XYZ file of N, CA and C in Angstrom:
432
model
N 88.060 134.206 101.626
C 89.076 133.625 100.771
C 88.437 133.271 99.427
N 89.090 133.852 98.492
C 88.510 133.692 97.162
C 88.354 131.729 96.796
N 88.138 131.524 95.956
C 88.140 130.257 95.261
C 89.864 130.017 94.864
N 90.409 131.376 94.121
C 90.895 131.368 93.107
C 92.735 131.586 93.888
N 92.421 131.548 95.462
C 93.683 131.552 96.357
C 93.387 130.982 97.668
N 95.112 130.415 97.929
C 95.147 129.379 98.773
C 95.050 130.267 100.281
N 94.918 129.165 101.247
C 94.542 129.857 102.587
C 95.644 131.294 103.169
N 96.755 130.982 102.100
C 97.100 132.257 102.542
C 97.446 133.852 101.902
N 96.408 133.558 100.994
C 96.042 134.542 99.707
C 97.023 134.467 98.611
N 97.746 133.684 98.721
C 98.612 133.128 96.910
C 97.731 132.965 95.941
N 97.918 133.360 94.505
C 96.940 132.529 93.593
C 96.892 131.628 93.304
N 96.363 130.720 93.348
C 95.688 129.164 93.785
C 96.589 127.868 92.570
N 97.737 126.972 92.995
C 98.455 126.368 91.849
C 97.423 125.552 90.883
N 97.709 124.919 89.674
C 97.022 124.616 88.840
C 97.007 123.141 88.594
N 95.867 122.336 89.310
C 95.847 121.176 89.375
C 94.601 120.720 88.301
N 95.278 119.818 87.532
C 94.403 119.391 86.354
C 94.076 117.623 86.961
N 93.117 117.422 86.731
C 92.849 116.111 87.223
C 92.408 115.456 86.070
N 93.161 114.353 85.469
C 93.035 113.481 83.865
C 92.477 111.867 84.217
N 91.874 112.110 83.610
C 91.068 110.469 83.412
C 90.553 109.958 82.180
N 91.667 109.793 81.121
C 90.981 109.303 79.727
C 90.293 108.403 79.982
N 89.641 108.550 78.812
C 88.171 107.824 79.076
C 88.743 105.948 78.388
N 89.909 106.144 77.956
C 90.223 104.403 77.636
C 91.013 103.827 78.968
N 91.005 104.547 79.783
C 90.974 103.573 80.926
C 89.752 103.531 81.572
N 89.820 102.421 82.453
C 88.471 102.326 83.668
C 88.335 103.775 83.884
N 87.046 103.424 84.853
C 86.744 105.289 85.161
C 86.859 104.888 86.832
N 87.655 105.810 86.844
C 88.304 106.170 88.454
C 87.042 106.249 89.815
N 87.265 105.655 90.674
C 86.251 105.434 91.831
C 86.988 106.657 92.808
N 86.798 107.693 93.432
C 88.103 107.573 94.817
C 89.345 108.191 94.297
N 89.878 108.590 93.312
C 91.016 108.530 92.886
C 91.037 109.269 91.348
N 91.980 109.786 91.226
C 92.091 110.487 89.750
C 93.480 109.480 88.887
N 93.298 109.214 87.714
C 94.057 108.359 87.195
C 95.724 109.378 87.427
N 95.597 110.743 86.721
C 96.722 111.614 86.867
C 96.240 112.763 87.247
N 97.637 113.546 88.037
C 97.119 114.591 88.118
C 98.281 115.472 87.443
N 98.077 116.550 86.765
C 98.965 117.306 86.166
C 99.509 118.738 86.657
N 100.491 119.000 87.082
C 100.751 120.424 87.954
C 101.608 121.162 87.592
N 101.415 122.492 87.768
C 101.804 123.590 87.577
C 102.321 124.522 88.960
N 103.430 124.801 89.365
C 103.000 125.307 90.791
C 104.259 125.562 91.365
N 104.714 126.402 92.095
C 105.723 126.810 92.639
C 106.650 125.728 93.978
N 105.330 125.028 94.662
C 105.946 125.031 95.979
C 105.216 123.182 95.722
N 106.411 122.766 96.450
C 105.823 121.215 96.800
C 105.793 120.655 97.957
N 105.146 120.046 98.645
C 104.661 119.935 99.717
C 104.877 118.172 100.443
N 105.662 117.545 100.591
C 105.737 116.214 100.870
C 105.297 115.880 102.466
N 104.309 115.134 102.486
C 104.117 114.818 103.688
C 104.257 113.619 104.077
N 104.498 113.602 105.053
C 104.989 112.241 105.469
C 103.959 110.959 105.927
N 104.289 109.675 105.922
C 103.228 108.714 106.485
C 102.014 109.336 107.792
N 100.891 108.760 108.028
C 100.763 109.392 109.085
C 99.573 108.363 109.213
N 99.706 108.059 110.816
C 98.704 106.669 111.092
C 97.976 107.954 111.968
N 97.143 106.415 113.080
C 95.779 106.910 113.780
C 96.811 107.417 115.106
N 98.203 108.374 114.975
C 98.362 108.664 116.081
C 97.310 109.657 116.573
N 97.312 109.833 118.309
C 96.579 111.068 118.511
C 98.171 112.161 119.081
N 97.531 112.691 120.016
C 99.033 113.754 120.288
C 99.513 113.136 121.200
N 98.969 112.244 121.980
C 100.264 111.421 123.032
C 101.012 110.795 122.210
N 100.970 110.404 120.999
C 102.023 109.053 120.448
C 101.270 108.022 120.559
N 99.662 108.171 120.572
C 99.014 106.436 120.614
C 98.101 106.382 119.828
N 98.350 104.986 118.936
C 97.078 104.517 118.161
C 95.714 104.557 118.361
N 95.129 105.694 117.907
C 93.790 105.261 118.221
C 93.002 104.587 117.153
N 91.824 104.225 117.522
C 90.585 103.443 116.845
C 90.804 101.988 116.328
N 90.524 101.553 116.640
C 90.417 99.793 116.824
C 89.757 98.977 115.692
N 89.748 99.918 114.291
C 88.844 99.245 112.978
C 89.739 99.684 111.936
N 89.747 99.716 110.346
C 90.392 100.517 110.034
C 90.013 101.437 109.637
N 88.538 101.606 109.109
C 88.031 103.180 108.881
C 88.162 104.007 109.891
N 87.840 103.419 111.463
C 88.382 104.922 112.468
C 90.067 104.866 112.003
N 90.579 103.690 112.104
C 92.036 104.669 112.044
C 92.404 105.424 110.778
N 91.206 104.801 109.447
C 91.456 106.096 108.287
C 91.419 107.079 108.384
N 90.088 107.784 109.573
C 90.029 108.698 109.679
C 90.819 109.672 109.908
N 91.687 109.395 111.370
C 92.425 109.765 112.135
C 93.347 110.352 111.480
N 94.076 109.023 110.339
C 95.867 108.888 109.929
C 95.091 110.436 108.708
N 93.830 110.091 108.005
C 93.627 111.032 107.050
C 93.927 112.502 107.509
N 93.033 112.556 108.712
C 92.997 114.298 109.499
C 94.248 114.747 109.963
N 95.136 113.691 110.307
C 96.833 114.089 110.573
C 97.657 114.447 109.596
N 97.516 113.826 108.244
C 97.824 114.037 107.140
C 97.023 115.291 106.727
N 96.151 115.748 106.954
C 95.169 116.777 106.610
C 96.275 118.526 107.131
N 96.385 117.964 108.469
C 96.469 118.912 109.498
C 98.217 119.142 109.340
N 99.238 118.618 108.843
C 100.346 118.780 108.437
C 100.430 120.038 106.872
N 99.470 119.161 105.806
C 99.343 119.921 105.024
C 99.014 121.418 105.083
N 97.688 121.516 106.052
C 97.091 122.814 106.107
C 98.576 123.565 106.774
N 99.165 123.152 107.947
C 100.128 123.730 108.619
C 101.093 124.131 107.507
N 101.246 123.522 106.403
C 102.119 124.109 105.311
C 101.716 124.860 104.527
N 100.653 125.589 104.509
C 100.052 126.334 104.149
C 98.731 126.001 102.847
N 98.435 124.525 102.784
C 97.620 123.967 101.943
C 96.406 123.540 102.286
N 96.009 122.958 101.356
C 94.373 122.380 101.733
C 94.165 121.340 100.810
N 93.003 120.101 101.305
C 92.957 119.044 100.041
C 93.250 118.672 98.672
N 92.417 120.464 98.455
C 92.128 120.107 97.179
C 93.855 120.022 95.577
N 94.807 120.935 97.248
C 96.471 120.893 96.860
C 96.893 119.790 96.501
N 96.383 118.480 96.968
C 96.753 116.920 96.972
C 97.376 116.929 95.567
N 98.028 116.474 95.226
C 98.216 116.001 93.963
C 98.168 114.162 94.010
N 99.229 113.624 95.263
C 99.557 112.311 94.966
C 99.447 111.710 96.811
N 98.603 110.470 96.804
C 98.520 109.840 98.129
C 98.689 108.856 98.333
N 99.430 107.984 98.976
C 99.871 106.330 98.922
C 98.892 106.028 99.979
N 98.229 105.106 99.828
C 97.963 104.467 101.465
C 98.596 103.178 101.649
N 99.024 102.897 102.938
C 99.843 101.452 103.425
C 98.408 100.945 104.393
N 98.107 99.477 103.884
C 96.994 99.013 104.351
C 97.879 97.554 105.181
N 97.784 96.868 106.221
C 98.256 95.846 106.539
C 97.432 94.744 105.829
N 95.366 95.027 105.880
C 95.087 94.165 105.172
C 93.953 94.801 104.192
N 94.566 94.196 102.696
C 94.310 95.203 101.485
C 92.838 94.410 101.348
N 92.433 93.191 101.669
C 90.937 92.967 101.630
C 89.773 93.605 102.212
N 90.650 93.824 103.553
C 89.434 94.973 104.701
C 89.626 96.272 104.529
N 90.381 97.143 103.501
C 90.713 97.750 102.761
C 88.898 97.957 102.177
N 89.394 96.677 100.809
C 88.386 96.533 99.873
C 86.786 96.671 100.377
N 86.797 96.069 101.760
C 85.710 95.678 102.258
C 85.159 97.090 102.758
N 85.423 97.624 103.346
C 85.204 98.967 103.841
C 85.208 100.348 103.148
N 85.922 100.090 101.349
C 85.628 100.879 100.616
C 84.609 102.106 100.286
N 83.695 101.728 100.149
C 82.448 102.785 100.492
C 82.647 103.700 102.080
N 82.661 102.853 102.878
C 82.626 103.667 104.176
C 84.333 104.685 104.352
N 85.287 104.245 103.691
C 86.479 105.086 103.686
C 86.418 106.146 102.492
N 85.720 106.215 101.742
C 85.243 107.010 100.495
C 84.147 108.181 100.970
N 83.173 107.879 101.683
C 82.669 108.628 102.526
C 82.976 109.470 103.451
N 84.466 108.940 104.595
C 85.266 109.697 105.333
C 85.789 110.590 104.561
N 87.036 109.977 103.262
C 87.381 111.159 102.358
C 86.298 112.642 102.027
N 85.569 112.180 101.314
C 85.062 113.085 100.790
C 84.435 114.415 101.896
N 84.161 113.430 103.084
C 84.109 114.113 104.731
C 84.912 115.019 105.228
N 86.034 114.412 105.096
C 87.352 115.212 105.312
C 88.119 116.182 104.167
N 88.080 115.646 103.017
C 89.165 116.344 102.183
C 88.180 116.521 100.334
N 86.811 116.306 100.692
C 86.274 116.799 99.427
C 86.355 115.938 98.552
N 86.157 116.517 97.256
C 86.259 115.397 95.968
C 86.926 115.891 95.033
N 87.888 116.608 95.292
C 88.982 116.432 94.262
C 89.834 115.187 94.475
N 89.897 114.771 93.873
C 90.727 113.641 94.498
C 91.947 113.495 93.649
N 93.311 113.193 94.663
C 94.242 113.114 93.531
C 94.996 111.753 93.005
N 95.767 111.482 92.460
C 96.507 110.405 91.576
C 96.672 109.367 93.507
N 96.184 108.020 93.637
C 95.816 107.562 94.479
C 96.593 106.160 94.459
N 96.982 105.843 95.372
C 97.824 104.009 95.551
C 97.220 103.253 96.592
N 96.771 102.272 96.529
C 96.790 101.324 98.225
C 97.708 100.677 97.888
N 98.749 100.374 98.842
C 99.890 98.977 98.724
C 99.382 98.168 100.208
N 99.823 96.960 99.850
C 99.753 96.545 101.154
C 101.246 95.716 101.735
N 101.117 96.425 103.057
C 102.187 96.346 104.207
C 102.006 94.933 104.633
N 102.897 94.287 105.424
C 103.090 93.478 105.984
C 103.246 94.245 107.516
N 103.350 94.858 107.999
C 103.536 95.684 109.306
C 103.588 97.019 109.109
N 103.245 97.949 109.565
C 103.494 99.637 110.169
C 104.584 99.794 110.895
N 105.354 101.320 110.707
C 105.684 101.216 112.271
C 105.353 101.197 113.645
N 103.972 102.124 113.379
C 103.280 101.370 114.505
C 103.007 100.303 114.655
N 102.904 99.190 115.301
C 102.420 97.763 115.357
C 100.605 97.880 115.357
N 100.124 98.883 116.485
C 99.291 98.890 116.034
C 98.319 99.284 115.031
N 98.676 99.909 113.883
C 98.392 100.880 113.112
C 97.840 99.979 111.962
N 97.185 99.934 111.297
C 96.308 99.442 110.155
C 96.585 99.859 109.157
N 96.633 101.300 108.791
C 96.787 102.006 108.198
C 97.733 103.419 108.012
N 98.645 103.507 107.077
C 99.342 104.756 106.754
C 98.989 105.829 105.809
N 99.261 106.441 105.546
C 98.246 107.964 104.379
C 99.902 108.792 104.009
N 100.535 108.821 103.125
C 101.281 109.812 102.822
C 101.010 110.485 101.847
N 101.328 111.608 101.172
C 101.663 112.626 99.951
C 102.036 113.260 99.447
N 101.940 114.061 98.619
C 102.738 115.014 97.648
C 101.349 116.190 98.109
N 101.564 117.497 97.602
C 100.402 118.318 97.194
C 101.388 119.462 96.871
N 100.856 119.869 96.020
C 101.056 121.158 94.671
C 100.679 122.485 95.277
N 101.355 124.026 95.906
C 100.736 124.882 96.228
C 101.208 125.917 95.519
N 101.155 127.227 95.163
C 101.418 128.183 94.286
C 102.632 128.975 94.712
């Protein structure tokens, strides 16, 4: 597979990633992302389910992981890949252990989905629909 096309030999949509330099400089996250592209891709929330319907991992970086690779694995099924991301919300219940674990959920990313990174949110939840769930991951991504 070339560079220059997506996993299913389309030519590859055109994601510009902007970060003027008079704002802060972006950790994790691209300030905007700018697109060009035929097909849009919305994915939906996605916690630490596994395939029974149950929460796994008991911290919130395992359940970043998880909700990330489910969110991962929807996209690819639509025929995309990370670097398609354009836009990602995360729903945190608590936005301090969030903060706290930063580095180690920045590490998973880049583990899982590389370093393009696209236009990025944490909000924080008061509950999931899962009850047990820590964490949610939704997005947008841009494909040709």
């Amino acid at each position: 597979m070339s560079p220059d096309h997506d996993p299913r030999g389309a030519p590859r949509t055109s994601l510009e990633r902007v970060n003027p330099p008079e704002l802060s400089p972006p950790a994790g996250f691209s300030h905007a992302v700018a697109a060009t592209g035929t097909r849009l891709v919305f994915l939906a929330g996605q916690t630490a389910l596994d395939g029974a319907g149950e929460v796994t991992g008991s911290t919130l970086p395992a359940q970043f992981e998880v909700a990330l690779s489910n969110l991962l694995t929807a996209l690819r099924a639509a025929g995309g890949d990370p670097a398609d991301l354009a836009r990602v919300t995360v729903y945190a219940t608590d936005v301090a252990d969030y903060r706290a674990h930063a580095a180690e959920l920045g590490r998973i990313w880049r583990k899982l989905a590389g370093r393009d990174y696209p236009a990025m949110a944490v909000i924080g939840a008061t509950r999931l629909w899962d009850e047990q769930a820590m964490v949610e991951i939704d997005g947008v991504a841009v494909l040709s």
